[in-house]
């Protein structure tokens, strides 16, 4: 199967490499074109523009940073829309809001093409290992055509119906994840500042009802102050912001998510946006007193 792949950041690079490893023919494009070379070394071809990739490939996948990037790659000059049409499919796996997805879907359908949104749960390592969870919605025929690729990229795919449902599900999941990361950070800080060992707290958490892979993976590196980015904090804050907007639209009160968003915003303002999202711990550590009053 031949696919185009637009966006070779942390996730896109791992996903495109995985497709190549499994025998897919892949034509890649990235805004910073030099980043394509690593994939060329693995057997990829390069398209000079998103339009060139879509012209060449029946199916094109995108994995881009945010709504503005997702829209730019479709609607701007040399974008996807210039070459999409009858018989071609576009699959956007970026995390965006439902309105962005709907706008892209409408434009592609108007040109005769098919569109699926398919954001993913799972980070850099699951992307490398083909263990993502795919949250797809939109054109069911295109979804079915993409199953061989989804089977390589993920351990499970959900088809959630109409466009927007994939985006919304992804935002709900990441809203929960961001709030959990804040709770863990506050807990580590509270343990530390009240004379307990944060490492012992991690050991206790891991044996009880709230044990989870995220605490287990991120906890030890947080205690070392090591935030090599798997999921950049700026993207987590974007997801909190979009999830809160979804809450606004639906009159859902989300005070926990709102407080967590403030912590991620603060972290961004301190220049931590390109670090892993667990770097929010630095903000919550900083917020605690240096001792008892
Ligand atoms: N990292 C993770 O753990 C996960 C991330 N996600 C989501 O996947 C998406 C990608 O994440 P990730 O790979 O981590 O992000 P990165 O920041 O590593 O990569 C972002 C990609 O988007 C491209 N890009 C940014 N702005 C534009 C633009 N205006 N026009 C064209 N291309 C642009 C970048 O190009 P360039 O190289 O030129 O900067 C790069 O290829 C995001 O939506 C994120 O929320 C989902 C699940 C997990
Ligand atoms: O959007 C990023 C999600 C990261 C994860 O699921 O571990």
Coordinates of C-alpha atoms and ligand atoms in Angstrom, one line a residue:
X1 CA 0.0 0.0 0.0
X2 CA 1.3 3.5 -0.8
X3 CA 0.7 6.4 1.6
X4 CA 1.7 10.0 1.8
X5 CA 2.7 11.3 5.2
X6 CA 2.7 15.0 6.2
X7 CA 4.4 16.1 9.4
X8 CA 7.5 14.5 10.8
X9 CA 7.6 15.7 14.3
X10 CA 8.0 13.4 17.3
X11 CA 4.9 11.4 16.4
X12 CA 4.9 11.6 12.6
X13 CA 8.5 10.5 12.3
X14 CA 7.9 7.4 14.4
X15 CA 4.6 6.6 12.6
X16 CA 6.0 7.0 9.1
X17 CA 9.1 4.9 10.1
X18 CA 6.8 2.2 11.4
X19 CA 4.8 2.1 8.1
X20 CA 8.1 1.8 6.1
X21 CA 9.2 -1.0 8.4
X22 CA 6.0 -2.9 7.6
X23 CA 6.5 -2.6 3.8
X24 CA 4.3 0.4 3.0
X25 CA 5.6 2.7 0.3
X26 CA 5.7 6.1 2.0
X27 CA 6.1 9.6 0.5
X28 CA 6.9 12.2 3.2
X29 CA 6.7 15.9 3.5
X30 CA 7.6 18.2 6.4
X31 CA 7.5 22.0 6.7
X32 CA 11.2 21.9 7.6
X33 CA 12.1 19.7 4.6
X34 CA 15.5 18.7 6.0
X35 CA 13.7 16.5 8.6
X36 CA 12.6 14.2 5.7
X37 CA 16.2 12.9 5.3
X38 CA 16.0 10.5 8.2
X39 CA 12.9 8.9 6.6
X40 CA 14.6 8.8 3.2
X41 CA 17.4 6.7 4.8
X42 CA 14.6 4.2 5.8
X43 CA 13.3 4.1 2.2
X44 CA 10.8 7.0 2.0
X45 CA 10.4 9.2 -1.1
X46 CA 10.0 13.0 -0.6
X47 CA 7.2 15.3 -1.9
X48 CA 8.2 18.9 -2.2
X49 CA 4.8 20.2 -1.0
X50 CA 1.6 18.7 0.5
X51 CA -0.1 19.0 -2.9
X52 CA 2.7 17.0 -4.5
X53 CA 2.3 14.2 -2.0
X54 CA -1.5 14.1 -2.5
X55 CA -1.0 14.1 -6.3
X56 CA 1.3 11.1 -6.0
X57 CA -0.6 9.0 -3.3
X58 CA -4.1 7.7 -3.2
X59 CA -4.1 8.0 0.6
X60 CA -2.4 10.8 2.7
X61 CA -2.0 10.9 6.4
X62 CA -1.2 14.1 8.4
X63 CA 0.3 14.4 11.9
X64 CA 0.6 18.2 12.6
X65 CA 1.0 20.3 15.8
X66 CA -2.4 22.1 16.1
X67 CA -5.5 23.4 14.4
X68 CA -3.6 26.3 12.7
X69 CA -1.0 23.8 11.2
X70 CA -3.7 21.4 10.2
X71 CA -5.7 24.1 8.4
X72 CA -2.6 25.6 6.8
X73 CA -1.5 22.3 5.2
X74 CA -4.9 21.8 3.7
X75 CA -5.9 25.4 2.6
X76 CA -2.7 27.3 1.9
X77 CA -0.9 27.5 -1.4
X78 CA 0.5 24.1 -2.5
X79 CA -1.8 22.6 0.1
X80 CA -3.8 19.3 0.1
X81 CA -6.9 20.9 -1.4
X82 CA -5.1 21.6 -4.7
X83 CA -4.8 17.9 -5.5
X84 CA -7.4 16.1 -3.5
X85 CA -10.3 14.8 -5.5
X86 CA -12.3 11.7 -6.5
X87 CA -10.7 8.5 -5.5
X88 CA -8.3 10.1 -3.0
X89 CA -8.4 10.0 0.8
X90 CA -7.0 12.3 3.5
X91 CA -6.6 11.2 7.1
X92 CA -5.7 13.8 9.7
X93 CA -4.3 12.2 12.9
X94 CA -3.4 15.5 14.6
X95 CA -5.1 16.5 17.8
X96 CA -7.5 19.4 16.9
X97 CA -11.0 20.6 17.8
X98 CA -14.1 19.3 16.1
X99 CA -14.7 22.6 14.2
X100 CA -11.2 22.4 12.6
X101 CA -11.9 18.8 11.6
X102 CA -15.3 19.7 10.2
X103 CA -13.9 22.5 8.1
X104 CA -11.3 20.3 6.6
X105 CA -13.8 17.5 6.0
X106 CA -16.3 19.9 4.2
X107 CA -13.6 21.3 1.9
X108 CA -12.3 17.9 1.0
X109 CA -15.8 16.5 0.3
X110 CA -16.6 19.5 -1.9
X111 CA -13.6 18.5 -4.0
X112 CA -14.8 14.9 -4.3
X113 CA -12.3 13.4 -1.8
X114 CA -12.9 11.4 1.3
X115 CA -11.8 12.4 4.9
X116 CA -11.2 10.7 8.1
X117 CA -10.1 12.3 11.4
X118 CA -8.0 9.8 13.4
X119 CA -6.3 11.4 16.5
X120 CA -4.4 9.0 18.7
X121 CA -3.9 8.1 22.3
X122 CA -0.4 7.0 23.1
X123 CA 2.9 8.9 22.9
X124 CA 6.4 8.5 21.3
X125 CA 7.1 5.0 22.4
X126 CA 3.7 3.5 21.5
X127 CA 4.1 5.3 18.1
X128 CA 7.4 3.6 17.6
X129 CA 6.0 0.3 18.6
X130 CA 2.7 0.5 16.7
X131 CA 0.7 0.5 19.9
X132 CA -1.3 3.7 19.5
X133 CA -5.1 3.8 20.1
X134 CA -6.8 5.3 17.1
X135 CA -9.9 7.4 17.5
X136 CA -11.3 7.6 14.0
X137 CA -14.5 9.2 12.6
X138 CA -15.8 10.3 9.2
X139 CA -15.9 8.5 5.9
X140 CA -16.5 4.8 6.7
X141 CA -15.3 3.6 3.3
X142 CA -12.0 5.4 3.7
X143 CA -11.7 4.2 7.3
X144 CA -12.0 0.6 6.0
X145 CA -9.4 1.2 3.3
X146 CA -7.1 2.5 6.0
X147 CA -7.4 -0.4 8.4
X148 CA -4.2 -2.1 7.1
X149 CA -2.3 1.1 8.0
X150 CA -4.1 1.6 11.3
X151 CA -3.3 -2.0 12.2
X152 CA 0.4 -1.2 11.8
X153 CA 0.2 2.1 13.7
X154 CA -2.0 1.0 16.5
X155 CA -3.1 -1.8 18.9
X156 CA -6.8 -0.8 18.5
X157 CA -8.9 1.4 16.3
X158 CA -12.3 2.8 17.2
X159 CA -14.7 4.1 14.6
X160 CA -16.7 6.7 16.3
X161 CA -19.2 7.8 13.6
X162 CA -19.6 11.3 12.4
X163 CA -16.7 13.8 11.9
X164 CA -15.9 15.6 15.2
X165 CA -16.4 12.6 17.4
X166 CA -12.8 11.5 17.1
X167 CA -11.5 15.0 17.9
X168 CA -13.9 15.3 20.9
X169 CA -13.0 11.9 22.3
X170 CA -9.3 12.7 22.0
X171 CA -9.8 16.0 23.9
X172 CA -11.7 14.4 26.7
X173 CA -9.0 11.8 27.1
X174 CA -6.2 14.4 27.1
X175 CA -8.2 16.6 29.5
X176 CA -8.3 13.7 32.0
X177 CA -4.6 13.0 31.4
X178 CA -3.5 16.6 31.9
X179 CA -5.5 16.8 35.2
X180 CA -4.0 13.6 36.4
X181 CA -0.5 14.9 35.7
X182 CA -1.3 18.0 37.8
X183 CA -2.6 15.8 40.6
X184 CA 0.5 13.7 40.5
X185 CA 2.7 16.8 40.6
X186 CA 0.8 18.2 43.5
X187 CA 1.1 14.9 45.4
X188 CA 4.8 14.6 44.8
X189 CA 5.2 18.2 46.0
X190 CA 3.1 17.6 49.0
X191 CA 5.0 14.5 50.0
X192 CA 8.3 16.2 49.6
X193 CA 7.3 19.3 51.5
X194 CA 5.8 17.4 54.4
X195 CA 8.8 15.3 55.0
X196 CA 7.9 12.2 53.0
X197 CA 9.9 10.5 50.3
X198 CA 8.4 11.2 46.9
X199 CA 9.9 8.0 45.6
X200 CA 8.1 6.0 48.3
X201 CA 4.9 7.8 47.3
X202 CA 5.4 6.5 43.7
X203 CA 5.9 3.0 45.1
X204 CA 2.7 3.2 47.2
X205 CA 0.7 4.6 44.2
X206 CA 1.9 1.8 42.0
X207 CA 0.6 -0.9 44.3
X208 CA -2.9 0.6 44.8
X209 CA -6.1 1.3 42.9
X210 CA -4.8 4.4 41.2
X211 CA -1.7 2.7 39.7
X212 CA -1.4 3.6 36.0
X213 CA 1.2 3.5 33.3
X214 CA 1.6 7.3 33.2
X215 CA 2.5 7.7 36.8
X216 CA 4.9 4.7 36.5
X217 CA 6.6 6.0 33.4
X218 CA 6.8 9.7 34.2
X219 CA 7.1 9.7 38.0
X220 CA 10.8 8.7 38.3
X221 CA 12.0 11.1 35.6
X222 CA 10.0 13.9 37.2
X223 CA 11.9 13.3 40.5
X224 CA 15.1 13.6 38.5
X225 CA 14.0 16.8 36.9
X226 CA 14.3 15.1 33.5
X227 CA 11.8 16.2 30.9
X228 CA 13.0 14.9 27.5
X229 CA 9.9 15.6 25.4
X230 CA 7.7 12.6 24.4
X231 CA 4.6 14.8 24.6
X232 CA 5.5 18.5 24.5
X233 CA 3.9 20.6 27.2
X234 CA 2.8 23.2 24.7
X235 CA 0.6 20.5 23.0
X236 CA -0.9 19.4 26.3
X237 CA -1.8 23.0 27.0
X238 CA -3.4 23.3 23.6
X239 CA -5.5 20.2 24.3
X240 CA -6.6 21.5 27.7
X241 CA -7.6 24.8 26.0
X242 CA -9.6 23.0 23.3
X243 CA -11.2 20.6 25.9
X244 CA -12.2 23.6 28.0
X245 CA -13.7 25.2 24.9
X246 CA -15.7 22.0 24.3
X247 CA -16.9 22.3 27.9
X248 CA -17.9 25.9 27.3
X249 CA -19.9 24.9 24.2
X250 CA -21.7 22.2 26.2
X251 CA -22.1 24.1 29.5
X252 CA -20.0 21.5 31.3
X253 CA -18.3 22.9 34.4
X254 CA -14.7 21.7 34.6
X255 CA -13.0 23.4 37.5
X256 CA -10.3 20.7 37.8
X257 CA -9.3 21.0 34.1
X258 CA -9.4 24.8 34.3
X259 CA -7.0 24.8 37.2
X260 CA -4.7 22.3 35.4
X261 CA -4.8 24.5 32.3
X262 CA -3.6 27.4 34.4
X263 CA -0.6 25.4 35.5
X264 CA 0.3 24.4 32.0
X265 CA -0.1 28.0 30.9
X266 CA 2.2 29.1 33.7
X267 CA 4.7 26.5 32.6
X268 CA 4.6 27.8 29.0
X269 CA 5.2 31.3 30.3
X270 CA 8.3 30.1 32.0
X271 CA 9.7 28.7 28.8
X272 CA 8.9 25.0 29.5
X273 CA 6.6 24.5 26.4
X274 CA 9.0 22.4 24.5
X275 CA 9.8 20.1 27.4
X276 CA 7.7 17.0 28.2
X277 CA 4.2 17.8 29.7
X278 CA 5.4 16.3 33.0
X279 CA 7.5 19.5 33.4
X280 CA 4.4 21.1 34.9
X281 CA 5.8 19.6 38.1
X282 CA 8.4 22.5 38.0
X283 CA 5.5 24.9 38.3
X284 CA 3.7 23.1 41.1
X285 CA 7.0 22.5 43.0
X286 CA 7.7 26.2 42.7
X287 CA 4.2 27.1 43.9
X288 CA 4.7 25.2 47.2
X289 CA 6.1 27.0 50.2
X290 CA 9.7 26.4 51.2
X291 CA 8.6 25.3 54.7
X292 CA 5.9 25.7 57.3
X293 CA 4.8 29.2 58.2
Ligands
LIG1 N1 3.9 13.7 21.2 C1 2.9 13.0 21.7 O1 3.0 12.2 22.6 C2 1.5 13.0 21.0 C3 1.1 14.0 20.2 N2 -0.2 14.0 19.7 C4 -0.6 15.1 18.8 O2 0.0 14.8 17.5 C5 0.3 16.0 16.9 C6 1.8 16.1 16.6 O3 2.5 16.0 17.8 P1 4.1 15.9 17.9 O4 4.6 15.0 16.8 O5 4.4 15.6 19.3 O6 4.5 17.4 17.6 P2 5.9 18.1 17.2 O7 5.8 19.4 17.7 O8 7.0 17.2 17.4 O9 5.7 18.1 15.6 C7 4.8 19.0 15.0 C8 4.7 18.8 13.5 O10 3.8 19.8 12.9 C9 4.6 20.6 12.0 N3 4.0 21.9 11.9 C10 3.9 22.8 12.9 N4 3.3 24.0 12.4 C11 3.2 23.8 11.1 C12 2.6 24.6 10.1 N5 2.2 25.9 10.3 N6 2.6 24.1 8.8 C13 3.1 22.9 8.6 N7 3.6 22.1 9.5 C14 3.6 22.5 10.7 C15 6.0 20.5 12.4 O11 6.9 20.9 11.3 P3 8.4 21.4 11.6 O12 9.2 20.2 11.8 O13 8.7 22.2 10.4 O14 8.3 22.3 12.8 C16 6.1 19.1 12.8 O15 6.2 18.2 11.7 C17 -0.2 17.2 17.8 O16 -1.4 17.5 17.4 C18 -0.2 16.5 19.2 O17 -1.1 17.1 20.0 C19 -1.0 13.0 19.9 C20 -0.7 11.9 20.7 C21 0.6 11.9 21.4
LIG2 O1 -1.8 13.5 23.0 C1 -0.9 12.9 23.6 C2 -1.2 11.7 24.4 C3 0.0 11.1 25.1 C4 -0.4 9.8 25.7 O2 -1.5 9.3 25.4 O3 0.5 9.2 26.3

